[in-house]
Amino acid sequence: MDARMPNPAVVIPEAMPALLAVVKAAGQGGVPQTVMELVHLRASQINGCSYCLDGGVTSARKAGVDEKQLATVAAWRDAPYFSPAERAALALAESMTRLADRSDAVPDEIWAAAAEHFDERQLAGLTLMIGLTNLFNRLNVTTRQPSGASW
């Protein structure tokens, strides 16, 4: 598979530092890195972004995500390996990624479940991470960035 073009954030080099600054800021929200990695993987699975999945699995392992979680994150509702906080974060990631699937894209019950486990700053970090993952997925899928390619 060949990319249609380089990643747009590479073509317009002023974009990448700004994107990476938001990634760094999202990490300052106080959410465990393992949770951030899980939501990144789940959104990337939904969006079919092989580039982000490839790099995301490596990053998740480095952060300490359990191999059983890596193997079952696509079916997290049916797998016993996720904590209630991780489940709430994954549900939020799915709703934020599938905005067009329902009229109430992120239902109050999904938000409330996340708010039971994460404070406002942590919710901000999660929301930024999920939003950025969706942005990177859309850039990579649209331009057909292949797994394992370097920018």
mmCIF file of C-alpha atoms in Angstrom:
data_model
loop_
_atom_site.group_PDB
_atom_site.id
_atom_site.type_symbol
_atom_site.label_atom_id
_atom_site.label_comp_id
_atom_site.label_asym_id
_atom_site.label_seq_id
_atom_site.Cartn_x
_atom_site.Cartn_y
_atom_site.Cartn_z
ATOM 1 C CA MET A 1 0.000 0.000 0.000
ATOM 2 C CA ASP A 2 1.332 3.398 -0.943
ATOM 3 C CA ALA A 3 0.362 6.651 0.698
ATOM 4 C CA ARG A 4 -1.550 9.098 -1.472
ATOM 5 C CA MET A 5 0.650 11.859 -0.090
ATOM 6 C CA PRO A 6 2.709 12.496 3.024
ATOM 7 C CA ASN A 7 0.772 13.133 6.201
ATOM 8 C CA PRO A 8 -0.743 16.642 5.935
ATOM 9 C CA ALA A 9 0.896 17.641 9.221
ATOM 10 C CA VAL A 10 4.236 16.909 7.564
ATOM 11 C CA VAL A 11 3.369 18.734 4.335
ATOM 12 C CA ILE A 12 2.450 21.777 6.441
ATOM 13 C CA PRO A 13 5.221 21.510 9.035
ATOM 14 C CA GLU A 14 3.775 24.243 11.238
ATOM 15 C CA ALA A 15 0.896 21.889 12.073
ATOM 16 C CA MET A 16 2.859 19.076 13.706
ATOM 17 C CA PRO A 17 4.277 21.013 16.692
ATOM 18 C CA ALA A 18 0.799 22.329 17.457
ATOM 19 C CA LEU A 19 -0.720 18.836 17.313
ATOM 20 C CA LEU A 20 2.038 17.369 19.445
ATOM 21 C CA ALA A 21 1.594 20.191 21.973
ATOM 22 C CA VAL A 22 -2.073 19.221 22.366
ATOM 23 C CA VAL A 23 -1.088 15.557 22.769
ATOM 24 C CA LYS A 24 1.329 16.602 25.509
ATOM 25 C CA ALA A 25 -1.311 18.792 27.162
ATOM 26 C CA ALA A 26 -3.853 15.943 27.105
ATOM 27 C CA GLY A 27 -1.345 13.851 29.018
ATOM 28 C CA GLN A 28 -1.276 16.478 31.758
ATOM 29 C CA GLY A 29 -4.881 15.721 32.709
ATOM 30 C CA GLY A 30 -3.899 13.041 35.190
ATOM 31 C CA VAL A 31 -5.426 10.044 33.391
ATOM 32 C CA PRO A 32 -3.276 6.918 33.682
ATOM 33 C CA GLN A 33 -1.280 6.432 30.492
ATOM 34 C CA THR A 34 -2.657 2.912 30.140
ATOM 35 C CA VAL A 35 -6.187 4.331 29.874
ATOM 36 C CA MET A 36 -5.065 6.908 27.318
ATOM 37 C CA GLU A 37 -3.511 4.127 25.258
ATOM 38 C CA LEU A 38 -6.667 2.005 25.424
ATOM 39 C CA VAL A 39 -8.931 4.823 24.201
ATOM 40 C CA HIS A 40 -6.443 5.581 21.420
ATOM 41 C CA LEU A 41 -6.513 1.958 20.310
ATOM 42 C CA ARG A 42 -10.298 1.664 20.457
ATOM 43 C CA ALA A 43 -10.929 4.821 18.418
ATOM 44 C CA SER A 44 -8.278 3.738 15.911
ATOM 45 C CA GLN A 45 -9.917 0.313 15.584
ATOM 46 C CA ILE A 46 -13.309 1.877 14.902
ATOM 47 C CA ASN A 47 -11.801 4.205 12.306
ATOM 48 C CA GLY A 48 -9.706 1.487 10.659
ATOM 49 C CA CYS A 49 -6.434 3.369 11.048
ATOM 50 C CA SER A 50 -3.712 0.748 10.672
ATOM 51 C CA TYR A 51 -0.977 3.354 11.093
ATOM 52 C CA CYS A 52 -2.297 4.390 14.514
ATOM 53 C CA LEU A 53 -3.020 0.808 15.560
ATOM 54 C CA ASP A 54 0.479 -0.311 14.680
ATOM 55 C CA GLY A 55 2.134 2.484 16.611
ATOM 56 C CA GLY A 56 -0.538 2.420 19.308
ATOM 57 C CA VAL A 57 0.050 -1.216 20.220
ATOM 58 C CA THR A 58 3.767 -0.557 20.593
ATOM 59 C CA SER A 59 3.078 2.519 22.713
ATOM 60 C CA ALA A 60 0.479 0.678 24.816
ATOM 61 C CA ARG A 61 2.905 -2.144 25.573
ATOM 62 C CA LYS A 62 5.557 0.382 26.564
ATOM 63 C CA ALA A 63 3.038 2.068 28.889
ATOM 64 C CA GLY A 64 2.252 -1.262 30.543
ATOM 65 C CA VAL A 65 -1.096 -2.197 29.004
ATOM 66 C CA ASP A 66 -1.734 -5.878 29.666
ATOM 67 C CA GLU A 67 -1.502 -8.260 26.696
ATOM 68 C CA LYS A 68 -4.989 -9.611 27.420
ATOM 69 C CA GLN A 69 -6.341 -6.071 27.212
ATOM 70 C CA LEU A 70 -4.540 -5.522 23.918
ATOM 71 C CA ALA A 71 -6.032 -8.737 22.567
ATOM 72 C CA THR A 72 -9.590 -7.919 23.650
ATOM 73 C CA VAL A 73 -9.973 -4.135 23.523
ATOM 74 C CA ALA A 74 -12.218 -4.444 20.447
ATOM 75 C CA ALA A 75 -14.565 -6.601 22.548
ATOM 76 C CA TRP A 76 -14.038 -4.854 25.897
ATOM 77 C CA ARG A 77 -17.691 -5.176 26.940
ATOM 78 C CA ASP A 78 -17.398 -8.976 26.938
ATOM 79 C CA ALA A 79 -13.870 -9.282 28.326
ATOM 80 C CA PRO A 80 -13.169 -9.450 32.080
ATOM 81 C CA TYR A 81 -9.837 -7.630 31.844
ATOM 82 C CA PHE A 82 -11.014 -4.016 32.125
ATOM 83 C CA SER A 83 -11.682 -1.989 35.261
ATOM 84 C CA PRO A 84 -14.861 0.069 35.647
ATOM 85 C CA ALA A 85 -12.846 3.241 34.933
ATOM 86 C CA GLU A 86 -11.351 1.736 31.774
ATOM 87 C CA ARG A 87 -14.816 0.628 30.646
ATOM 88 C CA ALA A 88 -16.195 4.124 31.173
ATOM 89 C CA ALA A 89 -13.305 5.623 29.180
ATOM 90 C CA LEU A 90 -13.771 3.100 26.360
ATOM 91 C CA ALA A 91 -17.512 3.812 26.188
ATOM 92 C CA LEU A 92 -16.736 7.527 25.960
ATOM 93 C CA ALA A 93 -14.177 6.861 23.220
ATOM 94 C CA GLU A 94 -16.698 4.879 21.204
ATOM 95 C CA SER A 95 -19.396 7.547 21.509
ATOM 96 C CA MET A 96 -17.016 10.373 20.632
ATOM 97 C CA THR A 97 -15.751 8.410 17.631
ATOM 98 C CA ARG A 98 -19.190 7.426 16.341
ATOM 99 C CA LEU A 99 -20.842 10.844 16.516
ATOM 100 C CA ALA A 100 -23.142 10.230 13.561
ATOM 101 C CA ASP A 101 -24.490 6.909 14.869
ATOM 102 C CA ARG A 102 -27.172 8.428 17.096
ATOM 103 C CA SER A 103 -28.988 11.689 17.576
ATOM 104 C CA ASP A 104 -27.542 12.078 21.086
ATOM 105 C CA ALA A 105 -23.952 11.340 20.082
ATOM 106 C CA VAL A 106 -22.539 11.233 23.610
ATOM 107 C CA PRO A 107 -25.477 10.340 25.852
ATOM 108 C CA ASP A 108 -25.671 11.702 29.376
ATOM 109 C CA GLU A 109 -25.359 8.200 30.841
ATOM 110 C CA ILE A 110 -22.030 7.638 29.075
ATOM 111 C CA TRP A 111 -20.732 11.010 30.220
ATOM 112 C CA ALA A 112 -22.005 10.407 33.777
ATOM 113 C CA ALA A 113 -20.313 6.988 33.900
ATOM 114 C CA ALA A 114 -17.021 8.587 32.886
ATOM 115 C CA ALA A 115 -17.526 11.385 35.430
ATOM 116 C CA GLU A 116 -17.897 8.760 38.176
ATOM 117 C CA HIS A 117 -14.281 7.738 37.578
ATOM 118 C CA PHE A 118 -12.592 10.872 36.279
ATOM 119 C CA ASP A 119 -12.612 14.446 37.555
ATOM 120 C CA GLU A 120 -13.061 17.440 35.262
ATOM 121 C CA ARG A 121 -9.359 17.776 34.459
ATOM 122 C CA GLN A 122 -9.115 14.073 33.672
ATOM 123 C CA LEU A 123 -12.249 14.250 31.519
ATOM 124 C CA ALA A 124 -10.632 17.131 29.654
ATOM 125 C CA GLY A 125 -7.507 15.029 29.068
ATOM 126 C CA LEU A 126 -9.547 12.050 27.879
ATOM 127 C CA THR A 127 -11.686 14.205 25.607
ATOM 128 C CA LEU A 128 -8.608 15.808 24.070
ATOM 129 C CA MET A 129 -6.926 12.431 23.566
ATOM 130 C CA ILE A 130 -9.983 10.881 21.935
ATOM 131 C CA GLY A 131 -10.525 13.940 19.738
ATOM 132 C CA LEU A 132 -6.865 13.995 18.674
ATOM 133 C CA THR A 133 -6.901 10.291 17.952
ATOM 134 C CA ASN A 134 -9.891 10.817 15.676
ATOM 135 C CA LEU A 135 -8.072 13.695 13.949
ATOM 136 C CA PHE A 136 -4.926 11.616 13.401
ATOM 137 C CA ASN A 137 -7.050 8.654 12.223
ATOM 138 C CA ARG A 138 -8.801 10.845 9.671
ATOM 139 C CA LEU A 139 -5.552 12.318 8.377
ATOM 140 C CA ASN A 140 -3.902 8.899 8.102
ATOM 141 C CA VAL A 141 -6.853 6.999 6.628
ATOM 142 C CA THR A 142 -7.649 9.724 4.087
ATOM 143 C CA THR A 143 -4.070 9.869 2.849
ATOM 144 C CA ARG A 144 -3.604 6.086 3.200
ATOM 145 C CA GLN A 145 -0.614 6.169 5.505
ATOM 146 C CA PRO A 146 0.639 2.567 5.682
ATOM 147 C CA SER A 147 1.354 0.759 8.943
ATOM 148 C CA GLY A 148 4.962 1.019 9.973
ATOM 149 C CA ALA A 149 5.703 4.031 7.779
ATOM 150 C CA SER A 150 7.584 6.915 9.311
ATOM 151 C CA TRP A 151 6.588 10.491 8.731
#
